[in-house]
Amino acid sequence: MEKWSYLFIVIGASLWGTIGIFVQALYSYGLSPLQVVTVRVTFAAILLVFMLLIQNPSLLKIDKRDYKYFVGTGIFSIVFFNWCFFTAIQETSLSVAAVLLYTGPAFVTILSRFLFKEWLTKRKLFALLLTLIGCILVIGLFPLEQNQISLYGVFVGLGSGLGYALYSIFGKYALAKYSSQTVTAYTFIFASVALLPISGLWRVDNIFTTPEFWTYGISLGLFPTVLAYLLYTRGLNKVETSRASITATIEPVVATLIGIFIFGDLLTTWQLLGIFSVLLAVFFVQERTQEKKVILEKGCQAQ
């Protein structure tokens, strides 16, 4: 079952890597980063509620005392990290923004140590190091290039990493009581309720009468959002939080490949090495079952 969980995480993260296609298309219609976030979470919320009403309406029942979890996943995580991520795309580039987003595993690993008492094993630390090196190479920060990167873009990019980390943290608490479908649905319900009143979407000229807006909006809500989050959250249910977030670093690799084959970007040898490093980290973080048992046994004895 754990292997399937890793597969769900990898597929979900790969779908996240396609987000730039839809975001850049929506930017061409004059939408701001906040408005694109609103489009994403609103279409996602509608699709998720419709899906659950057909499949199992009981999954939409939650305790009011648990709203705090979905304020965490929906507003502090989804709204915050999407705004940061989409702003970073504008300020830097898709590949730079994607890699800055994946400072998230570092935040998750540190927070998980204190909140969930997850062990900082040598494999985890080495996988994080491989991921960091790989991401630096993929975006071309090494060897040093002449292009200047927006300092503001770097800061909001790091903010997206923190926001991404918070989804894994709050999501872990919510999964203790609710299914992955419920957690994902209420994450986007809370996010859309918070954003719609302040988005100003209705001020964008002719946006709702443009067929392409609906095509890209629904696609953004479905593929790199609903399907991606359902798969990732399902995998998170059976995998350590820190391990899941490191595995999901396949996203910037997918984003880079999309840049090559769709937007005509060229890969250098260093970037190829970076992709290999990230992929190696994804596989390396998956410890053998026996090794994991030994670590857990030592932890129990220490307690």
Coordinates of C-alpha atoms in Angstrom, one line a residue:
M1 CA 0.0 0.0 0.0
E2 CA 2.9 2.4 0.8
K3 CA 4.2 1.9 -2.8
W4 CA 0.8 2.9 -4.2
S5 CA 0.9 6.0 -1.9
Y6 CA 4.2 7.1 -3.3
L7 CA 2.8 6.6 -6.8
F8 CA -0.2 8.8 -6.0
I9 CA 2.1 11.5 -4.7
V10 CA 4.3 11.4 -7.8
I11 CA 1.4 11.6 -10.2
G12 CA -0.2 14.4 -8.2
A13 CA 3.0 16.4 -8.2
S14 CA 3.5 15.8 -11.9
L15 CA 0.1 17.3 -12.5
W16 CA 1.1 20.3 -10.4
G17 CA 4.0 20.7 -12.8
T18 CA 1.6 21.5 -15.6
I19 CA 0.1 24.5 -13.9
G20 CA 2.2 27.0 -15.8
I21 CA 0.4 26.2 -19.0
F22 CA -2.9 27.4 -17.6
V23 CA -1.6 30.2 -15.5
Q24 CA 0.3 31.8 -18.4
A25 CA -2.8 31.5 -20.6
L26 CA -5.0 33.3 -18.0
Y27 CA -2.4 36.0 -17.6
S28 CA -2.8 36.8 -21.3
Y29 CA -6.4 37.8 -20.6
G30 CA -5.3 40.5 -18.1
L31 CA -5.8 38.6 -14.8
S32 CA -3.7 39.4 -11.8
P33 CA -2.0 36.7 -9.6
L34 CA -4.7 37.0 -7.0
Q35 CA -7.4 36.6 -9.6
V36 CA -5.8 33.5 -11.1
V37 CA -5.7 32.0 -7.6
T38 CA -9.4 32.8 -7.2
V39 CA -10.2 31.1 -10.6
R40 CA -8.2 28.1 -9.5
V41 CA -9.7 27.6 -6.1
T42 CA -13.3 28.4 -7.1
F43 CA -13.5 26.0 -10.1
A44 CA -11.8 23.4 -7.9
A45 CA -14.3 23.9 -5.1
I46 CA -17.3 23.6 -7.5
L47 CA -15.9 20.4 -9.1
L48 CA -15.1 18.8 -5.8
V49 CA -18.5 19.5 -4.2
F50 CA -20.3 18.3 -7.4
M51 CA -18.2 15.1 -7.3
L52 CA -18.9 14.4 -3.7
L53 CA -22.6 15.1 -4.0
I54 CA -22.8 12.4 -6.6
Q55 CA -20.5 9.9 -5.0
N56 CA -21.1 10.3 -1.3
P57 CA -22.8 13.4 0.2
S58 CA -21.9 12.3 3.7
L59 CA -18.3 13.2 3.0
L60 CA -19.3 16.8 3.1
K61 CA -20.3 16.6 6.8
I62 CA -17.7 18.1 9.1
D63 CA -17.6 19.3 12.7
K64 CA -17.6 23.1 13.2
R65 CA -14.8 22.6 15.7
D66 CA -12.6 21.4 12.9
Y67 CA -13.0 24.5 10.7
K68 CA -9.6 25.6 12.0
Y69 CA -7.9 22.8 10.0
F70 CA -9.4 24.0 6.8
V71 CA -8.7 27.6 7.5
G72 CA -5.1 26.3 7.7
T73 CA -5.2 24.2 4.5
G74 CA -7.4 26.6 2.6
I75 CA -6.3 30.1 3.6
F76 CA -2.9 29.9 5.3
S77 CA -1.7 27.4 2.8
I78 CA -3.5 27.3 -0.5
V79 CA -4.4 31.0 -0.9
F80 CA -1.0 32.2 0.5
F81 CA 1.2 29.8 -1.4
N82 CA -0.7 30.2 -4.7
W83 CA -0.5 33.9 -4.6
C84 CA 3.2 33.7 -3.8
F85 CA 3.8 31.1 -6.5
F86 CA 1.9 32.9 -9.3
T87 CA 3.6 36.2 -8.3
A88 CA 7.0 34.5 -8.4
I89 CA 6.2 33.3 -11.9
Q90 CA 5.6 36.9 -13.0
E91 CA 8.6 38.2 -11.2
T92 CA 11.1 35.5 -12.2
S93 CA 10.1 32.6 -14.5
L94 CA 8.2 29.3 -14.3
S95 CA 11.3 27.2 -13.6
V96 CA 12.7 29.6 -10.9
A97 CA 9.3 29.8 -9.2
A98 CA 8.8 26.0 -9.3
V99 CA 12.2 25.5 -7.6
L100 CA 11.6 28.2 -4.9
L101 CA 8.3 26.5 -4.2
Y102 CA 10.3 23.3 -3.4
T103 CA 12.0 24.8 -0.5
G104 CA 8.8 23.5 1.0
P105 CA 10.3 20.1 2.0
A106 CA 12.9 21.8 4.2
F107 CA 10.1 23.6 6.0
V108 CA 8.0 20.4 6.3
T109 CA 10.9 18.3 7.6
I110 CA 11.7 20.9 10.3
L111 CA 8.1 21.4 11.3
S112 CA 7.4 17.7 11.2
R113 CA 10.2 17.0 13.6
F114 CA 8.6 19.2 16.3
L115 CA 4.9 18.6 15.5
F116 CA 4.8 14.9 14.6
K117 CA 8.1 13.7 16.1
E118 CA 9.2 12.3 12.7
W119 CA 12.8 11.2 12.6
L120 CA 15.4 13.2 10.7
T121 CA 17.1 10.2 9.3
K122 CA 20.3 10.4 7.2
R123 CA 18.3 9.4 4.1
K124 CA 15.9 12.3 4.6
L125 CA 18.7 14.8 5.0
F126 CA 20.7 13.4 2.1
A127 CA 17.5 13.5 -0.1
L128 CA 16.9 17.1 0.9
L129 CA 20.5 17.9 -0.1
L130 CA 20.1 16.2 -3.5
T131 CA 16.9 18.1 -4.0
L132 CA 18.5 21.4 -3.2
I133 CA 21.4 20.7 -5.5
G134 CA 19.1 19.5 -8.3
C135 CA 16.8 22.5 -8.1
I136 CA 19.8 24.9 -8.2
L137 CA 21.1 23.2 -11.3
V138 CA 17.7 23.0 -13.0
I139 CA 17.0 26.8 -12.8
G140 CA 20.6 27.7 -13.8
L141 CA 21.7 29.3 -10.6
F142 CA 24.9 27.3 -11.0
P143 CA 27.1 27.9 -12.9
L144 CA 26.4 31.6 -12.2
E145 CA 24.6 33.3 -15.1
Q146 CA 24.4 37.0 -16.0
N147 CA 20.6 37.2 -15.6
Q148 CA 19.5 39.1 -12.5
I149 CA 16.8 37.5 -10.4
S150 CA 14.2 39.7 -8.8
L151 CA 14.8 39.9 -5.0
Y152 CA 11.1 40.3 -4.5
G153 CA 10.5 37.3 -6.7
V154 CA 12.9 35.3 -4.5
F155 CA 11.1 36.3 -1.3
V156 CA 7.6 35.5 -2.6
G157 CA 9.0 32.3 -4.0
L158 CA 10.3 31.3 -0.6
G159 CA 6.9 32.3 0.8
S160 CA 5.3 29.8 -1.6
G161 CA 7.5 27.1 -0.1
L162 CA 6.3 27.9 3.4
G163 CA 2.7 27.9 2.3
Y164 CA 3.2 24.6 0.5
A165 CA 4.7 23.2 3.7
L166 CA 1.7 24.3 5.7
Y167 CA -0.7 22.3 3.6
S168 CA 1.1 19.1 4.5
I169 CA 1.1 20.1 8.2
F170 CA -2.5 21.1 8.5
G171 CA -3.5 18.3 6.1
K172 CA -2.0 15.7 8.4
Y173 CA -4.1 16.9 11.3
A174 CA -7.3 16.9 9.2
L175 CA -6.6 13.4 7.8
A176 CA -6.8 12.1 11.4
K177 CA -10.6 12.6 11.3
Y178 CA -11.6 13.0 7.6
S179 CA -11.1 11.3 4.3
S180 CA -8.7 12.7 1.7
Q181 CA -11.8 13.8 -0.4
T182 CA -13.3 15.7 2.5
V183 CA -10.0 17.4 3.3
T184 CA -9.4 18.5 -0.3
A185 CA -12.9 19.7 -0.9
Y186 CA -13.1 21.9 2.2
T187 CA -9.6 23.2 1.6
F188 CA -10.8 24.8 -1.7
I189 CA -14.2 25.7 -0.3
F190 CA -12.6 27.8 2.4
A191 CA -10.1 29.3 0.0
S192 CA -12.8 30.3 -2.5
V193 CA -15.0 31.8 0.1
A194 CA -12.1 33.9 1.4
L195 CA -11.0 35.1 -2.1
L196 CA -14.1 35.7 -4.2
P197 CA -15.2 38.9 -2.4
I198 CA -11.8 40.5 -2.8
S199 CA -10.7 39.2 -6.2
G200 CA -12.3 41.8 -8.4
L201 CA -12.8 39.3 -11.2
W202 CA -16.0 41.0 -12.3
R203 CA -13.9 44.1 -13.2
V204 CA -11.9 42.3 -15.9
D205 CA -13.4 43.3 -19.3
N206 CA -15.3 40.6 -21.1
I207 CA -13.7 37.8 -19.2
F208 CA -16.9 35.8 -18.5
T209 CA -17.9 36.0 -22.2
T210 CA -14.6 34.6 -23.4
P211 CA -14.9 30.8 -24.1
E212 CA -11.1 30.3 -23.7
F213 CA -11.3 31.7 -20.1
W214 CA -13.8 29.0 -19.2
T215 CA -11.7 26.3 -20.9
Y216 CA -8.5 27.3 -19.1
G217 CA -10.2 28.1 -15.9
I218 CA -12.0 24.7 -15.7
S219 CA -8.8 22.9 -16.8
L220 CA -6.8 24.8 -14.1
G221 CA -9.4 23.7 -11.5
L222 CA -9.4 20.1 -12.7
F223 CA -6.0 18.8 -13.7
P224 CA -3.3 20.5 -11.6
T225 CA -5.7 21.1 -8.8
V226 CA -8.6 18.7 -8.0
L227 CA -6.9 15.6 -9.4
A228 CA -3.4 16.6 -8.2
Y229 CA -4.6 17.4 -4.6
L230 CA -6.8 14.3 -4.3
L231 CA -3.9 12.1 -5.3
Y232 CA -1.3 13.9 -3.1
T233 CA -3.6 13.9 -0.1
R234 CA -4.5 10.3 -0.6
G235 CA -0.8 9.4 -0.6
L236 CA -0.1 11.7 2.4
N237 CA -2.5 9.5 4.4
K238 CA 0.0 6.6 4.3
V239 CA 3.3 8.3 4.0
E240 CA 5.3 10.5 6.5
T241 CA 4.7 14.2 5.9
S242 CA 8.4 15.0 5.3
R243 CA 8.9 12.0 3.0
A244 CA 5.8 12.9 0.9
S245 CA 6.9 16.5 0.4
I246 CA 10.4 15.4 -0.7
T247 CA 8.9 12.8 -3.2
A248 CA 6.7 15.6 -4.6
T249 CA 9.8 17.5 -5.7
I250 CA 9.3 15.8 -9.1
E251 CA 7.1 18.8 -9.9
P252 CA 9.9 21.3 -10.9
V253 CA 11.3 18.6 -13.2
V254 CA 7.9 18.3 -14.9
A255 CA 7.7 22.1 -15.1
T256 CA 11.1 22.2 -16.7
L257 CA 10.2 19.6 -19.3
I258 CA 7.0 21.5 -20.2
G259 CA 9.2 24.5 -20.7
I260 CA 11.3 22.6 -23.2
F261 CA 8.6 20.8 -25.2
I262 CA 5.9 23.5 -25.1
F263 CA 7.6 26.8 -24.7
G264 CA 10.8 25.9 -26.5
D265 CA 13.3 26.2 -23.6
L266 CA 16.7 24.7 -24.1
L267 CA 18.3 22.4 -21.4
T268 CA 22.0 22.6 -20.6
T269 CA 24.1 19.8 -19.3
W270 CA 23.9 21.3 -15.8
Q271 CA 20.1 21.2 -16.0
L272 CA 20.1 17.6 -17.0
L273 CA 22.3 16.8 -14.0
G274 CA 19.8 18.7 -11.9
I275 CA 16.8 16.7 -13.1
F276 CA 18.7 13.5 -12.4
S277 CA 19.6 14.8 -8.9
V278 CA 15.9 15.5 -8.1
L279 CA 14.8 12.2 -9.5
L280 CA 17.5 10.4 -7.5
A281 CA 16.2 12.2 -4.3
V282 CA 12.7 11.0 -5.0
F283 CA 13.8 7.3 -5.1
F284 CA 16.4 7.7 -2.4
V285 CA 13.9 8.9 0.2
Q286 CA 11.9 5.7 0.0
E287 CA 13.6 3.6 2.6
R288 CA 13.3 -0.1 2.6
T289 CA 10.6 -1.4 4.9
Q290 CA 13.1 -3.3 7.0
E291 CA 15.3 -0.3 7.5
K292 CA 12.4 1.8 8.5
K293 CA 11.3 -0.8 11.1
V294 CA 14.8 -0.7 12.7
I295 CA 14.6 3.1 13.0
L296 CA 11.2 3.0 14.6
E297 CA 12.3 0.3 17.0
K298 CA 15.3 2.4 18.1
G299 CA 13.0 5.4 18.6
C300 CA 10.6 3.4 20.8
Q301 CA 13.5 2.1 22.9
A302 CA 14.8 5.6 23.3
Q303 CA 11.4 6.8 24.6

